[in-house]
mmCIF file with all atom_site columns, C-alpha atoms in Angstrom:
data_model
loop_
_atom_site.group_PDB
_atom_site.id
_atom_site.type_symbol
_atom_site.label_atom_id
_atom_site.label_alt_id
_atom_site.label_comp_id
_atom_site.label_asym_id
_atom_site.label_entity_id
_atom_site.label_seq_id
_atom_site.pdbx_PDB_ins_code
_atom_site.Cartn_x
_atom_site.Cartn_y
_atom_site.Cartn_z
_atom_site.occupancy
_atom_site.B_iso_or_equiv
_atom_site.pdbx_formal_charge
_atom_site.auth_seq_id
_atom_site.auth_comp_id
_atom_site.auth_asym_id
_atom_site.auth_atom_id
_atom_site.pdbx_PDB_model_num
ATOM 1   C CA . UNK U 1 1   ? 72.468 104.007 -31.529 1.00 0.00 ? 1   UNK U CA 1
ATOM 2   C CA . UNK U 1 2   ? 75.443 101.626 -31.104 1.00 0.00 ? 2   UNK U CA 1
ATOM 3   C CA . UNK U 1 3   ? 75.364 98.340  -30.150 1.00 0.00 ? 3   UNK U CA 1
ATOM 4   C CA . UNK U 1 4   ? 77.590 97.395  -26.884 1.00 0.00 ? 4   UNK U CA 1
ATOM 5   C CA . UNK U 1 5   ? 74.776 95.879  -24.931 1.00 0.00 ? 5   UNK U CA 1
ATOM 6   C CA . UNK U 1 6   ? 75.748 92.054  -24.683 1.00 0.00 ? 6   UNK U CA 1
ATOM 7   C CA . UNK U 1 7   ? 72.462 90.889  -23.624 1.00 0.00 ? 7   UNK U CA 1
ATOM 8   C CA . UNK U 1 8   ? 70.180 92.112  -26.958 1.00 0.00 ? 8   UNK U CA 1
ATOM 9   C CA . UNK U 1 9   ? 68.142 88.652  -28.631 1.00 0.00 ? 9   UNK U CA 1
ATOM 10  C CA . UNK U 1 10  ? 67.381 90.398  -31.547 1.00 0.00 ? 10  UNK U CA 1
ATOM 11  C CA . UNK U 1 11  ? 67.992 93.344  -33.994 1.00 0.00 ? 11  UNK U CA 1
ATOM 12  C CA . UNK U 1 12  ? 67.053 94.430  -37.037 1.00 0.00 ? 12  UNK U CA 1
ATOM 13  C CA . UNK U 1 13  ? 64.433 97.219  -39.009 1.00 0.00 ? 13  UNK U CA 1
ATOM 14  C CA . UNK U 1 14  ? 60.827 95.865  -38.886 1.00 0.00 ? 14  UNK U CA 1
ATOM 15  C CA . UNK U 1 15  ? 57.713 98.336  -40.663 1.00 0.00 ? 15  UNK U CA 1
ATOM 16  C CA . UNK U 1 16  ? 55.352 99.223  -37.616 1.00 0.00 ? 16  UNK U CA 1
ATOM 17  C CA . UNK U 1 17  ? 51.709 99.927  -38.661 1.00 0.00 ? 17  UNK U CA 1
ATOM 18  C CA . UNK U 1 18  ? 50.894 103.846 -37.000 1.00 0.00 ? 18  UNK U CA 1
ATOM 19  C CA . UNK U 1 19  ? 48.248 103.783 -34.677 1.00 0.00 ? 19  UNK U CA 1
ATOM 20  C CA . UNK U 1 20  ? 45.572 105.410 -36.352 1.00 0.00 ? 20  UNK U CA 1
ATOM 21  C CA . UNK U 1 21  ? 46.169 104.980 -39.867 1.00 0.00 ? 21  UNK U CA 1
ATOM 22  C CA . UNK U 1 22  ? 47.176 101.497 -41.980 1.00 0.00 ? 22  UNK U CA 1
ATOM 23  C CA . UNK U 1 23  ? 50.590 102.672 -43.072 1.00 0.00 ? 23  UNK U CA 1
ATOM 24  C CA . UNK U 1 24  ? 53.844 101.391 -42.165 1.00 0.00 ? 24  UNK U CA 1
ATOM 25  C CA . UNK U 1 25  ? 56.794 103.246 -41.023 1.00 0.00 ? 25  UNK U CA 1
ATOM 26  C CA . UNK U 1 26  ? 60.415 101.645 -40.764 1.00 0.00 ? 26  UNK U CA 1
ATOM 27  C CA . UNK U 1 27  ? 61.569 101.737 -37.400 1.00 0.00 ? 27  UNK U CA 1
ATOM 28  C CA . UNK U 1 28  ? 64.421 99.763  -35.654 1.00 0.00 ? 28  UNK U CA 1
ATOM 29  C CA . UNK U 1 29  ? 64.025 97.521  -33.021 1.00 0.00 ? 29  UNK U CA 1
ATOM 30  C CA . UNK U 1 30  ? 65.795 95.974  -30.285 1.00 0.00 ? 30  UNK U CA 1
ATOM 31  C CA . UNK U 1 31  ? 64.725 92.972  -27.774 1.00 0.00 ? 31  UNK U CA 1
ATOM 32  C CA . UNK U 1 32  ? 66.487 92.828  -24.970 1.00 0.00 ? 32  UNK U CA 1
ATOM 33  C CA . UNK U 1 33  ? 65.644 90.922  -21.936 1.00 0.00 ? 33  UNK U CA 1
ATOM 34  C CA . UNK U 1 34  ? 62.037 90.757  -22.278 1.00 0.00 ? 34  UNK U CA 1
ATOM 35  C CA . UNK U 1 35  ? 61.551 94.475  -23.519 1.00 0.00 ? 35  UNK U CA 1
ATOM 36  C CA . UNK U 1 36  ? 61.036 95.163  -27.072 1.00 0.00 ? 36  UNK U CA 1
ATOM 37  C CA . UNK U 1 37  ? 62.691 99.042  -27.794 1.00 0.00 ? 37  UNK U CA 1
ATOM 38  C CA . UNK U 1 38  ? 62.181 100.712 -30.763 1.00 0.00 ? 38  UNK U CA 1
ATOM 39  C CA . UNK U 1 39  ? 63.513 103.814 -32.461 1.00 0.00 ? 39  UNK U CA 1
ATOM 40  C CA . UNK U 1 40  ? 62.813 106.099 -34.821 1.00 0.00 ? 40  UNK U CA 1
ATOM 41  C CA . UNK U 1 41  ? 66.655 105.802 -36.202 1.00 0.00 ? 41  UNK U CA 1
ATOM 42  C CA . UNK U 1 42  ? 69.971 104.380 -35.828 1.00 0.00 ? 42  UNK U CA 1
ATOM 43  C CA . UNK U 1 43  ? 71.024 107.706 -34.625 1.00 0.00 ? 43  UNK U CA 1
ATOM 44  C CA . UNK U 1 44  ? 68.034 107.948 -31.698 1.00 0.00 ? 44  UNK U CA 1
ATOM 45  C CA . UNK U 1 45  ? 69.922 107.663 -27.989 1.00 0.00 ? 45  UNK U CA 1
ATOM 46  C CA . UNK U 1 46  ? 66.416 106.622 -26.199 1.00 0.00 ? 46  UNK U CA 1
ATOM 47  C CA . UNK U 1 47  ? 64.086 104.577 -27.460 1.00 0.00 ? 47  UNK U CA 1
ATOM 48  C CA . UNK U 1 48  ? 60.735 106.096 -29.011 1.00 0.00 ? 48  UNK U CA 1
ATOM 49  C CA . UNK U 1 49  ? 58.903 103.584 -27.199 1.00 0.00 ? 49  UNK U CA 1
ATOM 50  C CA . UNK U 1 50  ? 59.665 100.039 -24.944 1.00 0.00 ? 50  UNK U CA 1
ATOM 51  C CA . UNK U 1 51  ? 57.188 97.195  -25.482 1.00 0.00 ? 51  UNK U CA 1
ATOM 52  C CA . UNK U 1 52  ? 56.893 94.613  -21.901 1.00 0.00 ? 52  UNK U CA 1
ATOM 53  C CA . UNK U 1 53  ? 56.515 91.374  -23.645 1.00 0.00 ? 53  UNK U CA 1
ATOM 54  C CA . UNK U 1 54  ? 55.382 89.484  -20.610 1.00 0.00 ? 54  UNK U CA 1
ATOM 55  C CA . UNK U 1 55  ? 52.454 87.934  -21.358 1.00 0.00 ? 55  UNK U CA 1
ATOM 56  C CA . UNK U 1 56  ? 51.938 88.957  -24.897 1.00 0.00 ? 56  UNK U CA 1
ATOM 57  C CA . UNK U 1 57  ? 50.744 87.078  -27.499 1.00 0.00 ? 57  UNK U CA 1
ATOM 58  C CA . UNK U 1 58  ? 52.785 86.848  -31.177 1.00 0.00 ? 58  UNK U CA 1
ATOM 59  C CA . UNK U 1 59  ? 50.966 86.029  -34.237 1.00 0.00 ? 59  UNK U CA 1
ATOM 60  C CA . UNK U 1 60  ? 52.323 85.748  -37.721 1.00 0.00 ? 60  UNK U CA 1
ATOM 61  C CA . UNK U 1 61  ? 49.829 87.622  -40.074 1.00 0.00 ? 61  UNK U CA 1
ATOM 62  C CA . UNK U 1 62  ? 50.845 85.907  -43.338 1.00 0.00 ? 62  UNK U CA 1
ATOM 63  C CA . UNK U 1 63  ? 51.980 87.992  -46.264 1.00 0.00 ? 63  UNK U CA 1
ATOM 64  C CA . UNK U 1 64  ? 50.533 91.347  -46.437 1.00 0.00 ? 64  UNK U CA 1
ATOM 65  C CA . UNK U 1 65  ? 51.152 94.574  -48.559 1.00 0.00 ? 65  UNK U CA 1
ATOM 66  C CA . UNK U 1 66  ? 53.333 97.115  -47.115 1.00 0.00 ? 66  UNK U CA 1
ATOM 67  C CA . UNK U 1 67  ? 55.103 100.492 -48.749 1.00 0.00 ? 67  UNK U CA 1
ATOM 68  C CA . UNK U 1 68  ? 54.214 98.693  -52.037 1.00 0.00 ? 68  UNK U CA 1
ATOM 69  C CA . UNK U 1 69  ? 56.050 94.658  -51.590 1.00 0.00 ? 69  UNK U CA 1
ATOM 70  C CA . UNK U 1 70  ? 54.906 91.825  -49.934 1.00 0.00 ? 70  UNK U CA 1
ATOM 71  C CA . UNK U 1 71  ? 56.260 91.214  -46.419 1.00 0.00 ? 71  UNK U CA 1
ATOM 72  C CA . UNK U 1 72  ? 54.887 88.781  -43.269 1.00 0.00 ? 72  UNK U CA 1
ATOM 73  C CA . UNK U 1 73  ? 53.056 90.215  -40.632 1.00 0.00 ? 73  UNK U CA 1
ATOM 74  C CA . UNK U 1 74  ? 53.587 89.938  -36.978 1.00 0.00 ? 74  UNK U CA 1
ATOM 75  C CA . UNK U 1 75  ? 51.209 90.926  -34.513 1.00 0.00 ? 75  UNK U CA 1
ATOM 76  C CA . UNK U 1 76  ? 52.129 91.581  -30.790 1.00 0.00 ? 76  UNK U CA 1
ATOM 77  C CA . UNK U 1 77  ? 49.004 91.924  -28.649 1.00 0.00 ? 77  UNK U CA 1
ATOM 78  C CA . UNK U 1 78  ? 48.358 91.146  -24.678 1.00 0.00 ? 78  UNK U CA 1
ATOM 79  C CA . UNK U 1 79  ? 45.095 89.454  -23.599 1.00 0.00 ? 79  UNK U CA 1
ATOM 80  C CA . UNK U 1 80  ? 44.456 92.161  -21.143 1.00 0.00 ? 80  UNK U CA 1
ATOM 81  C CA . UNK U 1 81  ? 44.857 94.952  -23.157 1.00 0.00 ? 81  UNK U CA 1
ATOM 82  C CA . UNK U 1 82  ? 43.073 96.093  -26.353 1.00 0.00 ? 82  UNK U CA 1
ATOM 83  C CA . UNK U 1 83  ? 46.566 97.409  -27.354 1.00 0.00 ? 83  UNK U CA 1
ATOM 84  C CA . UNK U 1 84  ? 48.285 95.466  -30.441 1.00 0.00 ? 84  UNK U CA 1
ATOM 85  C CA . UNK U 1 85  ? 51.104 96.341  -32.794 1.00 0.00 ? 85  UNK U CA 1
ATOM 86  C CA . UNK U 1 86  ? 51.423 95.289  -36.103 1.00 0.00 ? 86  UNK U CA 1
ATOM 87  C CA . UNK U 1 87  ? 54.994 94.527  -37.642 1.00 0.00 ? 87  UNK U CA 1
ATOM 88  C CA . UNK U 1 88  ? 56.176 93.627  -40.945 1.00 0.00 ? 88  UNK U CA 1
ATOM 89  C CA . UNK U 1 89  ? 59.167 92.217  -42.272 1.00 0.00 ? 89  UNK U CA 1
ATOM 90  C CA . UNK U 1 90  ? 60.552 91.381  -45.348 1.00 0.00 ? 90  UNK U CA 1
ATOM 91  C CA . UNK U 1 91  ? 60.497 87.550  -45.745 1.00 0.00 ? 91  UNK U CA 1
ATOM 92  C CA . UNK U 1 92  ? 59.481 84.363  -43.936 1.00 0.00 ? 92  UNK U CA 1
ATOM 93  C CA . UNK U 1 93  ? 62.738 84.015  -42.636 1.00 0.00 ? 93  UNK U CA 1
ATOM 94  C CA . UNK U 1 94  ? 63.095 87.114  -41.270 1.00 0.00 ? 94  UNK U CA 1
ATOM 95  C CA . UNK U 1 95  ? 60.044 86.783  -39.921 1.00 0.00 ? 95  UNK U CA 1
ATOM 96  C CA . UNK U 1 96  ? 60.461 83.225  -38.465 1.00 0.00 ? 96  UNK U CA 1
ATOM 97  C CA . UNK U 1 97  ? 62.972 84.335  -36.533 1.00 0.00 ? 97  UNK U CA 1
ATOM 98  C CA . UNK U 1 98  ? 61.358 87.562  -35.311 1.00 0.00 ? 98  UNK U CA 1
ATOM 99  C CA . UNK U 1 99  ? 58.623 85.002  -33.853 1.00 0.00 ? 99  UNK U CA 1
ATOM 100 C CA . UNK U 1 100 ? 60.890 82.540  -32.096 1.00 0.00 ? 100 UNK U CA 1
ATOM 101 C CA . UNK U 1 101 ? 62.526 85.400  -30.394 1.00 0.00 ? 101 UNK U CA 1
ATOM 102 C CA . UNK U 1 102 ? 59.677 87.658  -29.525 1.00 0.00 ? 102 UNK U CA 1
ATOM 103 C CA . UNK U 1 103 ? 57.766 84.186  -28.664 1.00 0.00 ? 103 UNK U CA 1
ATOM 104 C CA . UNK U 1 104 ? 60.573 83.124  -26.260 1.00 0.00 ? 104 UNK U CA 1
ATOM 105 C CA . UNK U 1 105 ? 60.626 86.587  -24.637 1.00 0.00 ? 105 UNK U CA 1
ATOM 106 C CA . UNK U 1 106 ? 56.809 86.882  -23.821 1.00 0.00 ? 106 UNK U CA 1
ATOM 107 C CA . UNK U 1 107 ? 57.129 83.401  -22.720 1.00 0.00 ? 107 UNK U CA 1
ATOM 108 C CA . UNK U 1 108 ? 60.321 84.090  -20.354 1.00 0.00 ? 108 UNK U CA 1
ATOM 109 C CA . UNK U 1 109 ? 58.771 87.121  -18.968 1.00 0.00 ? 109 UNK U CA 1
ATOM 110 C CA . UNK U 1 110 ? 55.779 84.996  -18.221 1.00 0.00 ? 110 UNK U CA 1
ATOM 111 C CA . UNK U 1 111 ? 57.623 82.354  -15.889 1.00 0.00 ? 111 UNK U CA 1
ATOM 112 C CA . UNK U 1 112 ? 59.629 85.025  -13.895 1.00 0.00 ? 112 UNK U CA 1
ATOM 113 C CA . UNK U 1 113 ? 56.741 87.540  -13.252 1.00 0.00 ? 113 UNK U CA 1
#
């Protein structure tokens, strides 16, 4: 996927936790106005699946396990759905700034809905 959209936040490889089982898969993501996308690989055209961050809710997890090292947790849920998704990321930086800009995005969404 190449980058020429001028309006993408954030970007960057978080580990997403599969729906029915605890392991973690590295996946790229991209948040753009309000939408988190994420793909399976650079190369993907489309994204595997878009998140609506409008009203969600982000939570850092602390440090959890993941593919063997310790990385933070982020958890993206929605208070009207039972739907979450659990990221991880490879230091409280990285993190931290994950947050802010998934934070600012749910909030943003919020206001213009």
């Amino acid at each position: 996927m190449t980058s020429n959209v001028t309006s993408t936040v954030y970007r960057g490889v978080l580990y997403k936790q599969r729906d029915h089982f605890s392991s973690y898969r590295p996946r790229l993501f991209v948040l753009d106005s309000g939408l988190l996308h994420y793909y399976y690989s650079d190369a993907d055209v489309s994204p595997a699946k878009t998140i609506i961050l409008s009203g969600c809710q982000i939570h850092n997890e602390g440090v959890k396990e993941v593919e063997g090292k310790d990385m933070v947790g982020i958890r993206v849920s929605h208070k009207m759905t039972s739907k979450a998704y659990v990221l991880a990321c490879e230091g409280e930086e990285e993190a931290k700034g994950w947050i802010e800009a998934l934070s600012n995005a749910a909030k943003a969404g919020t206001r213009n809905s």
